[in-house]
mmCIF file of C-alpha atoms in Angstrom:
data_model
loop_
_atom_site.group_PDB
_atom_site.id
_atom_site.type_symbol
_atom_site.label_atom_id
_atom_site.label_comp_id
_atom_site.label_asym_id
_atom_site.label_seq_id
_atom_site.Cartn_x
_atom_site.Cartn_y
_atom_site.Cartn_z
ATOM 1 C CA THR D 476 17.942 29.826 9.329
ATOM 2 C CA ALA D 477 17.787 26.893 6.939
ATOM 3 C CA GLY D 478 14.443 26.065 5.369
ATOM 4 C CA MET D 479 13.029 22.639 4.611
ATOM 5 C CA LEU D 480 10.181 21.352 2.474
ATOM 6 C CA VAL D 481 8.375 18.114 3.146
ATOM 7 C CA GLY D 482 8.474 15.435 0.460
ATOM 8 C CA ASP D 483 6.275 12.523 -0.530
ATOM 9 C CA ILE D 484 5.992 8.959 0.691
ATOM 10 C CA ASP D 485 4.841 6.569 -2.010
ATOM 11 C CA THR D 486 3.158 3.468 -0.561
ATOM 12 C CA GLN D 487 0.398 1.183 -1.726
ATOM 13 C CA LEU D 488 -2.969 1.990 -0.175
ATOM 14 C CA HIS D 489 -3.765 -1.727 0.218
ATOM 15 C CA ILE D 490 -1.321 -4.588 0.670
ATOM 16 C CA ASN D 491 -1.957 -8.322 0.898
ATOM 17 C CA THR D 492 0.856 -9.301 3.229
ATOM 18 C CA SER D 493 1.201 -9.030 6.972
ATOM 19 C CA SER D 494 4.964 -9.485 7.061
ATOM 20 C CA LYS D 495 6.467 -6.552 5.155
ATOM 21 C CA MET D 496 5.922 -2.938 4.162
ATOM 22 C CA SER D 497 7.909 -0.673 1.855
ATOM 23 C CA ALA D 498 7.912 2.945 0.738
ATOM 24 C CA SER D 499 9.688 5.251 -1.703
ATOM 25 C CA LEU D 500 10.679 8.754 -0.624
ATOM 26 C CA SER D 501 10.975 11.775 -2.903
ATOM 27 C CA GLY D 502 10.821 15.542 -2.969
ATOM 28 C CA PHE D 503 12.289 16.345 0.451
ATOM 29 C CA TRP D 504 14.267 19.574 0.236
ATOM 30 C CA SER D 505 16.503 21.687 2.399
ATOM 31 C CA ASP D 506 18.496 24.756 1.440
ATOM 32 C CA ILE D 507 21.420 22.714 2.722
ATOM 33 C CA ASP D 508 21.748 18.988 1.980
ATOM 34 C CA ILE D 509 19.498 16.313 3.485
ATOM 35 C CA LEU D 510 21.721 14.174 5.691
ATOM 36 C CA ASN D 511 19.418 11.375 6.918
ATOM 37 C CA TYR D 512 15.955 9.927 6.603
ATOM 38 C CA HIS D 513 14.364 8.278 9.642
ATOM 39 C CA TRP D 514 11.281 6.152 9.161
ATOM 40 C CA GLY D 515 8.871 4.146 11.260
ATOM 41 C CA ILE D 516 5.466 2.462 11.125
ATOM 42 C CA SER D 517 2.565 3.091 13.501
ATOM 43 C CA THR D 518 -1.171 2.571 13.809
ATOM 44 C CA LYS D 519 -1.849 6.311 13.890
ATOM 45 C CA PRO D 520 -0.369 9.235 11.973
ATOM 46 C CA LEU D 521 2.223 11.395 13.667
ATOM 47 C CA PRO D 522 0.756 14.793 14.630
ATOM 48 C CA ASP D 523 2.574 18.068 13.938
ATOM 49 C CA THR D 524 4.060 17.155 10.588
ATOM 50 C CA ASN D 525 5.202 19.605 7.899
ATOM 51 C CA VAL D 526 6.910 21.827 10.505
ATOM 52 C CA THR D 527 10.688 22.323 10.688
ATOM 53 C CA LEU D 528 12.006 21.428 14.153
ATOM 54 C CA LEU D 529 15.334 20.611 15.820
ATOM 55 C CA CYS D 530 16.036 16.914 15.239
ATOM 56 C CA ASP D 531 17.576 15.975 18.577
ATOM 57 C CA THR D 532 14.538 17.093 20.519
ATOM 58 C CA PHE D 533 11.936 16.128 17.924
ATOM 59 C CA ILE D 534 13.131 12.540 17.360
ATOM 60 C CA SER D 535 13.401 11.810 21.077
ATOM 61 C CA ASP D 536 9.956 13.365 21.689
ATOM 62 C CA VAL D 537 8.195 11.290 19.013
ATOM 63 C CA SER D 538 10.042 7.973 19.330
ATOM 64 C CA SER D 539 7.379 6.488 21.650
ATOM 65 C CA HIS D 540 4.694 7.179 19.005
ATOM 66 C CA PHE D 541 5.877 4.296 16.806
ATOM 67 C CA ASP D 542 3.966 1.251 18.055
ATOM 68 C CA VAL D 543 4.770 -1.107 15.142
ATOM 69 C CA THR D 544 8.427 -0.401 14.344
ATOM 70 C CA LYS D 545 10.889 1.943 15.978
ATOM 71 C CA LEU D 546 12.272 4.881 14.045
ATOM 72 C CA GLN D 547 15.196 3.709 11.933
ATOM 73 C CA ASN D 548 17.861 5.914 10.351
ATOM 74 C CA VAL D 549 18.250 4.823 6.731
ATOM 75 C CA TYR D 550 20.741 7.596 5.952
ATOM 76 C CA GLY D 551 20.232 8.786 2.349
ATOM 77 C CA ASN D 552 18.254 5.780 1.108
ATOM 78 C CA THR D 553 15.038 6.734 -0.656
ATOM 79 C CA PHE D 554 13.580 3.212 -0.783
ATOM 80 C CA VAL D 555 12.825 1.619 2.560
ATOM 81 C CA GLU D 556 11.422 -1.770 3.513
ATOM 82 C CA ARG D 557 10.732 -3.627 6.727
ATOM 83 C CA ARG D 558 10.337 -7.392 6.794
ATOM 84 C CA PHE D 559 9.314 -9.902 9.446
ATOM 85 C CA LEU D 560 6.452 -7.703 10.644
ATOM 86 C CA GLN D 561 3.267 -8.994 12.243
ATOM 87 C CA LEU D 562 0.646 -6.678 10.760
ATOM 88 C CA GLU D 563 -3.037 -7.381 11.362
ATOM 89 C CA HIS D 564 -5.723 -7.963 8.740
ATOM 90 C CA ALA D 565 -8.169 -5.074 8.177
ATOM 91 C CA THR D 566 -5.910 -2.679 10.113
ATOM 92 C CA GLN D 567 -4.599 0.610 8.768
ATOM 93 C CA TYR D 568 -0.942 1.558 9.276
ATOM 94 C CA PHE D 569 0.997 4.765 8.621
ATOM 95 C CA VAL D 570 4.563 5.189 7.429
ATOM 96 C CA THR D 571 6.215 8.313 8.829
ATOM 97 C CA VAL D 572 9.413 9.761 7.407
ATOM 98 C CA ILE D 573 11.517 12.392 9.147
ATOM 99 C CA ALA D 574 14.087 14.113 6.933
ATOM 100 C CA GLU D 575 17.112 15.577 8.693
ATOM 101 C CA ASP D 576 19.371 18.196 7.112
ATOM 102 C CA GLN D 577 23.039 18.926 7.831
ATOM 103 C CA ALA D 578 22.069 21.729 10.225
ATOM 104 C CA GLY D 579 20.225 19.256 12.489
ATOM 105 C CA GLN D 580 16.740 20.387 11.514
ATOM 106 C CA CYS D 581 13.950 17.925 10.742
ATOM 107 C CA ILE D 582 10.652 17.860 8.928
ATOM 108 C CA ALA D 583 8.200 14.935 9.041
ATOM 109 C CA VAL D 584 5.424 13.580 6.845
ATOM 110 C CA ASN D 585 2.965 10.687 7.125
ATOM 111 C CA SER D 586 1.914 8.379 4.317
ATOM 112 C CA PRO D 587 -1.746 7.904 3.573
ATOM 113 C CA GLY D 588 -3.026 4.956 5.567
ATOM 114 C CA VAL D 589 -2.002 1.512 4.303
ATOM 115 C CA LEU D 590 -4.736 -1.101 4.804
ATOM 116 C CA ILE D 591 -3.793 -4.756 5.272
ATOM 117 C CA ASP D 592 -6.156 -6.996 3.277
ATOM 118 C CA LEU D 593 -5.299 -10.684 3.557
ATOM 119 C CA THR D 594 -8.550 -12.080 2.136
ATOM 120 C CA PRO D 595 -9.609 -12.536 -1.492
ATOM 121 C CA PRO D 596 -12.697 -10.824 -2.902
ATOM 122 C CA LEU D 597 -16.071 -12.435 -2.217
ATOM 123 C CA PRO D 598 -17.583 -14.346 -5.149
ATOM 124 C CA GLY D 599 -20.568 -13.141 -7.112
ATOM 125 C CA ASN D 600 -22.653 -14.362 -10.037
ATOM 126 C CA ILE D 601 -21.787 -14.530 -13.739
ATOM 127 C CA THR D 602 -24.408 -14.675 -16.459
ATOM 128 C CA VAL D 603 -23.460 -15.682 -20.021
ATOM 129 C CA SER D 604 -25.961 -14.939 -22.792
ATOM 130 C CA GLY D 605 -28.767 -14.791 -20.230
ATOM 131 C CA ILE D 606 -27.959 -18.138 -18.550
ATOM 132 C CA SER D 607 -26.373 -18.367 -15.111
ATOM 133 C CA ALA D 608 -24.132 -21.448 -15.117
ATOM 134 C CA GLN D 609 -20.491 -22.541 -14.806
ATOM 135 C CA ALA D 610 -20.118 -23.999 -18.315
ATOM 136 C CA GLN D 611 -21.932 -22.773 -21.407
ATOM 137 C CA TYR D 612 -22.413 -23.542 -25.038
ATOM 138 C CA LEU D 613 -23.587 -20.909 -27.473
ATOM 139 C CA LEU D 614 -26.068 -21.202 -30.296
ATOM 140 C CA ASN D 615 -24.529 -18.148 -31.992
ATOM 141 C CA PRO D 616 -20.700 -18.133 -31.666
ATOM 142 C CA GLU D 617 -20.530 -14.554 -32.983
ATOM 143 C CA VAL D 618 -22.385 -12.973 -30.040
ATOM 144 C CA LEU D 619 -21.510 -13.335 -26.385
ATOM 145 C CA HIS D 620 -23.221 -11.325 -23.647
ATOM 146 C CA VAL D 621 -21.541 -11.506 -20.240
ATOM 147 C CA SER D 622 -22.643 -9.790 -17.048
ATOM 148 C CA TRP D 623 -21.634 -10.161 -13.424
ATOM 149 C CA SER D 624 -22.913 -8.960 -10.083
ATOM 150 C CA GLY D 625 -22.383 -9.438 -6.387
ATOM 151 C CA PHE D 626 -18.572 -9.552 -6.344
ATOM 152 C CA SER D 627 -17.140 -7.483 -3.473
ATOM 153 C CA ASP D 628 -14.211 -6.930 -1.174
ATOM 154 C CA PRO D 629 -15.249 -5.347 2.131
ATOM 155 C CA GLU D 630 -11.696 -4.312 3.127
ATOM 156 C CA SER D 631 -10.147 -2.787 0.028
ATOM 157 C CA GLY D 632 -12.811 -2.764 -2.669
ATOM 158 C CA LEU D 633 -12.395 -4.120 -6.181
ATOM 159 C CA LYS D 634 -9.818 -2.695 -8.567
ATOM 160 C CA ASP D 635 -10.919 -4.383 -11.804
ATOM 161 C CA PHE D 636 -12.493 -7.449 -13.362
ATOM 162 C CA LYS D 637 -10.861 -9.814 -15.835
ATOM 163 C CA ILE D 638 -12.785 -12.307 -17.941
ATOM 164 C CA GLN D 639 -11.479 -15.053 -20.165
ATOM 165 C CA VAL D 640 -13.288 -16.927 -22.926
ATOM 166 C CA PHE D 641 -12.245 -20.454 -23.881
ATOM 167 C CA GLN D 642 -13.084 -22.244 -27.075
ATOM 168 C CA GLY D 643 -13.646 -25.966 -27.405
ATOM 169 C CA ASP D 644 -14.366 -28.080 -30.461
ATOM 170 C CA SER D 645 -17.094 -30.264 -28.945
ATOM 171 C CA CYS D 646 -19.145 -30.887 -25.851
ATOM 172 C CA ASN D 647 -17.720 -34.388 -25.449
ATOM 173 C CA THR D 648 -16.008 -34.691 -22.045
ATOM 174 C CA ASP D 649 -13.397 -37.033 -23.554
ATOM 175 C CA ASP D 650 -12.078 -34.272 -25.891
#
């Protein structure tokens, strides 16, 4: 009996588009060659993954599970993408890949959930050298203290902050 090992699905955990989703596949193994990859997108993970099963039965049994896109055979391609989707904001989706070997056996794996976040982060407050304002001038150009608070993103959280300091020659608005 041929053996199979489940691989990995590399997706972003948060995406800011509702019209497409992509994934990279790697690490699937069979003691005979992998023939096809089937993939689909759903709002819930496929149960009973990481078990080797007969493809004909398994694929027909699970095809109704995919409520966003139907299972699609992408043959040996290890990068997959679907466009023209209608994904919903603040909803989590799962990519499922089923690898099929030349003996007709399959093994499936789900991606971690992919959250759709179509909104920007919420603004907060910035304080420069102890003064909360949009534009500043400094008495000491060698020292700049910057702090911020209150920025948030309720759907996907904040990854990082970037600040930029500009220098002007005068406070005259005509310059």
